[in-house]
Structures are given as structure tokens and as C-alpha cells.
Amino acid sequence: MLKRVGLPPEEFYHRYPSELSGGQQQRVAIARALITRPKLVICDEPVSMLDATVQTQVLQLMQELKAEFDLTYLFITHDLWVARFFCDRIAVMNAGKIVELGDTQTIFSNPQHPYTKTLLGAAPLLSRMTG
């Protein structure tokens, strides 16, 4: 599984977490999660602590693995950009409750709940994008 996530086992198997970059640590976490061949993987802010280039690499890897392993991700994030480009459906939460649920395109192009509108209003470039 290490090899599949881009970490050659002969080079990475015996390393300690402190010897790995943030992106490498995230790849190890992904490999560990996939060992048991789950159908659902819950990801809580999986790329929030990574720089933009590494975020893109990890998200691309996750997309590849989604198809290869027939995965469903439950992706928890505060990053509207990541949500827009990675998720098929979005549940917007406020104070621990889902206030809006729908496909990504609809949530971004026609938000219904005032809180969703406020979130998108705080990211004007994002809310104006079509897609």
C-alpha cells in the first residue's frame, strides 16, 4: 500500500513520522486507511496543514484511489475551494446541524440557506465561478 500511495517501501518502511514531510505523513495515513479495503473513508481536514502544491498532489491521489478502490469519502473541511472541486455533494453545517444539503453545483450556484449564502459571500471569487 505504501508503494501505491507513492512511497517506495524500501525507502519509507522504517522511517519514523518525524522523519517524514507533511505530505508523506498524509500519504502514510491514506495507506493505513486503505489496508482493510474500506468502502467509506472519513477524512477530517485531510489537506489543511499542507502547502498548495502538496494539497493538489494528495487530492489527486485521493481521486485516483477513489476510482481504484471504489471508495466513498466523507470529507470534512472548512476550505470552500477544496469542497467545490473535490466533493460531489455538500452538507453545510452551522452550530453542529446540517442547514443545507445538495449537489455541489447547486450549493454554489443557488444556495438556499442564509448561512450558506453568508459563507459564499465571504469568498466572492468562489461564489462567482461557474462549474
PDB file of C-alpha atoms in Angstrom:
ATOM      1  CA  MET A   1       0.000   0.000   0.000  1.00  0.00           C
ATOM      2  CA  LEU A   2       2.941   2.361   0.632  1.00  0.00           C
ATOM      3  CA  LYS A   3       4.043   1.834  -2.944  1.00  0.00           C
ATOM      4  CA  ARG A   4       0.524   2.595  -4.214  1.00  0.00           C
ATOM      5  CA  VAL A   5       0.493   5.984  -2.463  1.00  0.00           C
ATOM      6  CA  GLY A   6       3.877   6.923  -3.924  1.00  0.00           C
ATOM      7  CA  LEU A   7       6.187   5.967  -1.049  1.00  0.00           C
ATOM      8  CA  PRO A   8       8.598   3.161  -2.035  1.00  0.00           C
ATOM      9  CA  PRO A   9       8.573   0.705   0.918  1.00  0.00           C
ATOM     10  CA  GLU A  10      12.318   0.088   0.786  1.00  0.00           C
ATOM     11  CA  GLU A  11      12.827   3.803   1.440  1.00  0.00           C
ATOM     12  CA  PHE A  12       9.930   4.590   3.798  1.00  0.00           C
ATOM     13  CA  TYR A  13       9.030   1.449   5.750  1.00  0.00           C
ATOM     14  CA  HIS A  14      11.493   2.007   8.599  1.00  0.00           C
ATOM     15  CA  ARG A  15      11.144   5.793   8.912  1.00  0.00           C
ATOM     16  CA  TYR A  16       9.596   7.453  11.942  1.00  0.00           C
ATOM     17  CA  PRO A  17       6.825  10.047  11.488  1.00  0.00           C
ATOM     18  CA  SER A  18       9.222  12.836  12.490  1.00  0.00           C
ATOM     19  CA  GLU A  19      11.400  11.884   9.522  1.00  0.00           C
ATOM     20  CA  LEU A  20       8.568  12.442   7.031  1.00  0.00           C
ATOM     21  CA  SER A  21       7.241  15.630   5.459  1.00  0.00           C
ATOM     22  CA  GLY A  22       3.601  16.604   5.994  1.00  0.00           C
ATOM     23  CA  GLY A  23       2.655  15.256   2.572  1.00  0.00           C
ATOM     24  CA  GLN A  24       4.467  11.981   3.215  1.00  0.00           C
ATOM     25  CA  GLN A  25       2.732  11.647   6.587  1.00  0.00           C
ATOM     26  CA  GLN A  26      -0.606  12.182   4.881  1.00  0.00           C
ATOM     27  CA  ARG A  27       0.214   9.504   2.290  1.00  0.00           C
ATOM     28  CA  VAL A  28       1.076   7.062   5.095  1.00  0.00           C
ATOM     29  CA  ALA A  29      -2.260   7.863   6.748  1.00  0.00           C
ATOM     30  CA  ILE A  30      -4.053   7.174   3.456  1.00  0.00           C
ATOM     31  CA  ALA A  31      -2.185   3.885   3.010  1.00  0.00           C
ATOM     32  CA  ARG A  32      -3.085   2.833   6.564  1.00  0.00           C
ATOM     33  CA  ALA A  33      -6.740   3.671   5.974  1.00  0.00           C
ATOM     34  CA  LEU A  34      -6.889   1.601   2.793  1.00  0.00           C
ATOM     35  CA  ILE A  35      -5.184  -1.551   4.132  1.00  0.00           C
ATOM     36  CA  THR A  36      -8.529  -3.061   5.157  1.00  0.00           C
ATOM     37  CA  ARG A  37     -10.206  -2.137   1.835  1.00  0.00           C
ATOM     38  CA  PRO A  38     -12.989   0.012   3.311  1.00  0.00           C
ATOM     39  CA  LYS A  39     -15.910   1.304   1.286  1.00  0.00           C
ATOM     40  CA  LEU A  40     -16.100   4.539   3.311  1.00  0.00           C
ATOM     41  CA  VAL A  41     -13.178   6.713   4.403  1.00  0.00           C
ATOM     42  CA  ILE A  42     -13.844   9.644   6.738  1.00  0.00           C
ATOM     43  CA  CYS A  43     -11.372  12.465   6.121  1.00  0.00           C
ATOM     44  CA  ASP A  44     -11.271  15.294   8.651  1.00  0.00           C
ATOM     45  CA  GLU A  45      -9.381  18.248   7.128  1.00  0.00           C
ATOM     46  CA  PRO A  46      -7.002  15.889   5.277  1.00  0.00           C
ATOM     47  CA  VAL A  47      -5.067  18.604   3.447  1.00  0.00           C
ATOM     48  CA  SER A  48      -5.476  21.639   5.701  1.00  0.00           C
ATOM     49  CA  MET A  49      -1.908  21.652   7.014  1.00  0.00           C
ATOM     50  CA  LEU A  50      -0.251  21.134   3.619  1.00  0.00           C
ATOM     51  CA  ASP A  51       1.006  23.753   1.174  1.00  0.00           C
ATOM     52  CA  ALA A  52      -0.987  24.261  -2.037  1.00  0.00           C
ATOM     53  CA  THR A  53       1.222  22.076  -4.261  1.00  0.00           C
ATOM     54  CA  VAL A  54       1.164  19.154  -1.844  1.00  0.00           C
ATOM     55  CA  GLN A  55      -2.589  19.639  -1.290  1.00  0.00           C
ATOM     56  CA  THR A  56      -3.125  19.221  -5.024  1.00  0.00           C
ATOM     57  CA  GLN A  57      -0.956  16.089  -5.139  1.00  0.00           C
ATOM     58  CA  VAL A  58      -2.738  14.486  -2.186  1.00  0.00           C
ATOM     59  CA  LEU A  59      -6.193  15.341  -3.579  1.00  0.00           C
ATOM     60  CA  GLN A  60      -5.244  13.906  -6.980  1.00  0.00           C
ATOM     61  CA  LEU A  61      -4.035  10.729  -5.259  1.00  0.00           C
ATOM     62  CA  MET A  62      -7.283  10.525  -3.309  1.00  0.00           C
ATOM     63  CA  GLN A  63      -9.282  10.883  -6.544  1.00  0.00           C
ATOM     64  CA  GLU A  64      -7.278   8.066  -8.170  1.00  0.00           C
ATOM     65  CA  LEU A  65      -7.756   5.836  -5.131  1.00  0.00           C
ATOM     66  CA  LYS A  66     -11.477   6.621  -5.066  1.00  0.00           C
ATOM     67  CA  ALA A  67     -11.878   5.109  -8.514  1.00  0.00           C
ATOM     68  CA  GLU A  68      -9.398   2.272  -8.000  1.00  0.00           C
ATOM     69  CA  PHE A  69     -10.815   1.088  -4.657  1.00  0.00           C
ATOM     70  CA  ASP A  70     -14.465   2.101  -5.289  1.00  0.00           C
ATOM     71  CA  LEU A  71     -14.368   4.434  -2.271  1.00  0.00           C
ATOM     72  CA  THR A  72     -16.782   6.897  -0.826  1.00  0.00           C
ATOM     73  CA  TYR A  73     -15.212   9.759   1.104  1.00  0.00           C
ATOM     74  CA  LEU A  74     -16.889  11.712   3.848  1.00  0.00           C
ATOM     75  CA  PHE A  75     -14.790  14.836   3.548  1.00  0.00           C
ATOM     76  CA  ILE A  76     -14.900  17.293   6.454  1.00  0.00           C
ATOM     77  CA  THR A  77     -13.400  20.663   5.574  1.00  0.00           C
ATOM     78  CA  HIS A  78     -13.663  24.389   6.108  1.00  0.00           C
ATOM     79  CA  ASP A  79     -11.949  25.024   2.785  1.00  0.00           C
ATOM     80  CA  LEU A  80     -14.630  26.004   0.271  1.00  0.00           C
ATOM     81  CA  TRP A  81     -12.185  25.654  -2.641  1.00  0.00           C
ATOM     82  CA  VAL A  82     -11.381  22.067  -1.720  1.00  0.00           C
ATOM     83  CA  ALA A  83     -15.063  21.259  -1.179  1.00  0.00           C
ATOM     84  CA  ARG A  84     -16.055  22.734  -4.530  1.00  0.00           C
ATOM     85  CA  PHE A  85     -13.512  20.840  -6.561  1.00  0.00           C
ATOM     86  CA  PHE A  86     -13.363  17.563  -4.635  1.00  0.00           C
ATOM     87  CA  CYS A  87     -16.911  16.843  -3.479  1.00  0.00           C
ATOM     88  CA  ASP A  88     -19.948  15.628  -5.423  1.00  0.00           C
ATOM     89  CA  ARG A  89     -22.378  16.608  -2.682  1.00  0.00           C
ATOM     90  CA  ILE A  90     -22.095  19.067   0.177  1.00  0.00           C
ATOM     91  CA  ALA A  91     -23.753  19.362   3.556  1.00  0.00           C
ATOM     92  CA  VAL A  92     -23.361  22.827   5.047  1.00  0.00           C
ATOM     93  CA  MET A  93     -23.302  22.800   8.834  1.00  0.00           C
ATOM     94  CA  ASN A  94     -23.932  25.604  11.286  1.00  0.00           C
ATOM     95  CA  ALA A  95     -23.768  25.115  15.069  1.00  0.00           C
ATOM     96  CA  GLY A  96     -23.491  21.346  14.637  1.00  0.00           C
ATOM     97  CA  LYS A  97     -26.581  21.000  12.443  1.00  0.00           C
ATOM     98  CA  ILE A  98     -26.902  20.463   8.703  1.00  0.00           C
ATOM     99  CA  VAL A  99     -28.611  23.557   7.314  1.00  0.00           C
ATOM    100  CA  GLU A 100     -28.316  22.755   3.609  1.00  0.00           C
ATOM    101  CA  LEU A 101     -27.615  19.597   1.632  1.00  0.00           C
ATOM    102  CA  GLY A 102     -27.278  19.175  -2.106  1.00  0.00           C
ATOM    103  CA  ASP A 103     -25.063  18.572  -5.078  1.00  0.00           C
ATOM    104  CA  THR A 104     -22.012  20.806  -5.193  1.00  0.00           C
ATOM    105  CA  GLN A 105     -23.023  22.751  -8.286  1.00  0.00           C
ATOM    106  CA  THR A 106     -26.412  23.648  -6.796  1.00  0.00           C
ATOM    107  CA  ILE A 107     -24.994  24.642  -3.417  1.00  0.00           C
ATOM    108  CA  PHE A 108     -22.523  27.022  -5.074  1.00  0.00           C
ATOM    109  CA  SER A 109     -24.763  28.373  -7.820  1.00  0.00           C
ATOM    110  CA  ASN A 110     -28.072  28.596  -5.948  1.00  0.00           C
ATOM    111  CA  PRO A 111     -27.618  28.471  -2.161  1.00  0.00           C
ATOM    112  CA  GLN A 112     -30.891  28.425  -0.243  1.00  0.00           C
ATOM    113  CA  HIS A 113     -29.991  28.818   3.417  1.00  0.00           C
ATOM    114  CA  PRO A 114     -28.914  32.242   4.741  1.00  0.00           C
ATOM    115  CA  TYR A 115     -25.812  30.715   6.394  1.00  0.00           C
ATOM    116  CA  THR A 116     -24.701  29.130   3.103  1.00  0.00           C
ATOM    117  CA  LYS A 117     -25.198  32.475   1.383  1.00  0.00           C
ATOM    118  CA  THR A 118     -23.079  34.155   4.074  1.00  0.00           C
ATOM    119  CA  LEU A 119     -20.283  31.592   3.656  1.00  0.00           C
ATOM    120  CA  LEU A 120     -20.217  32.029  -0.104  1.00  0.00           C
ATOM    121  CA  GLY A 121     -20.454  35.798   0.264  1.00  0.00           C
ATOM    122  CA  ALA A 122     -17.266  35.696   2.324  1.00  0.00           C
ATOM    123  CA  ALA A 123     -15.499  34.112  -0.683  1.00  0.00           C
ATOM    124  CA  PRO A 124     -16.794  36.271  -3.573  1.00  0.00           C
ATOM    125  CA  LEU A 125     -14.448  34.881  -6.234  1.00  0.00           C
ATOM    126  CA  LEU A 126     -15.513  31.361  -5.407  1.00  0.00           C
ATOM    127  CA  SER A 127     -19.235  32.081  -5.463  1.00  0.00           C
ATOM    128  CA  ARG A 128     -18.994  33.776  -8.881  1.00  0.00           C
ATOM    129  CA  MET A 129     -17.260  30.831 -10.519  1.00  0.00           C
ATOM    130  CA  THR A 130     -19.371  28.560 -12.667  1.00  0.00           C
ATOM    131  CA  GLY A 131     -18.669  24.985 -12.965  1.00  0.00           C
TER     132      GLY A 131
END
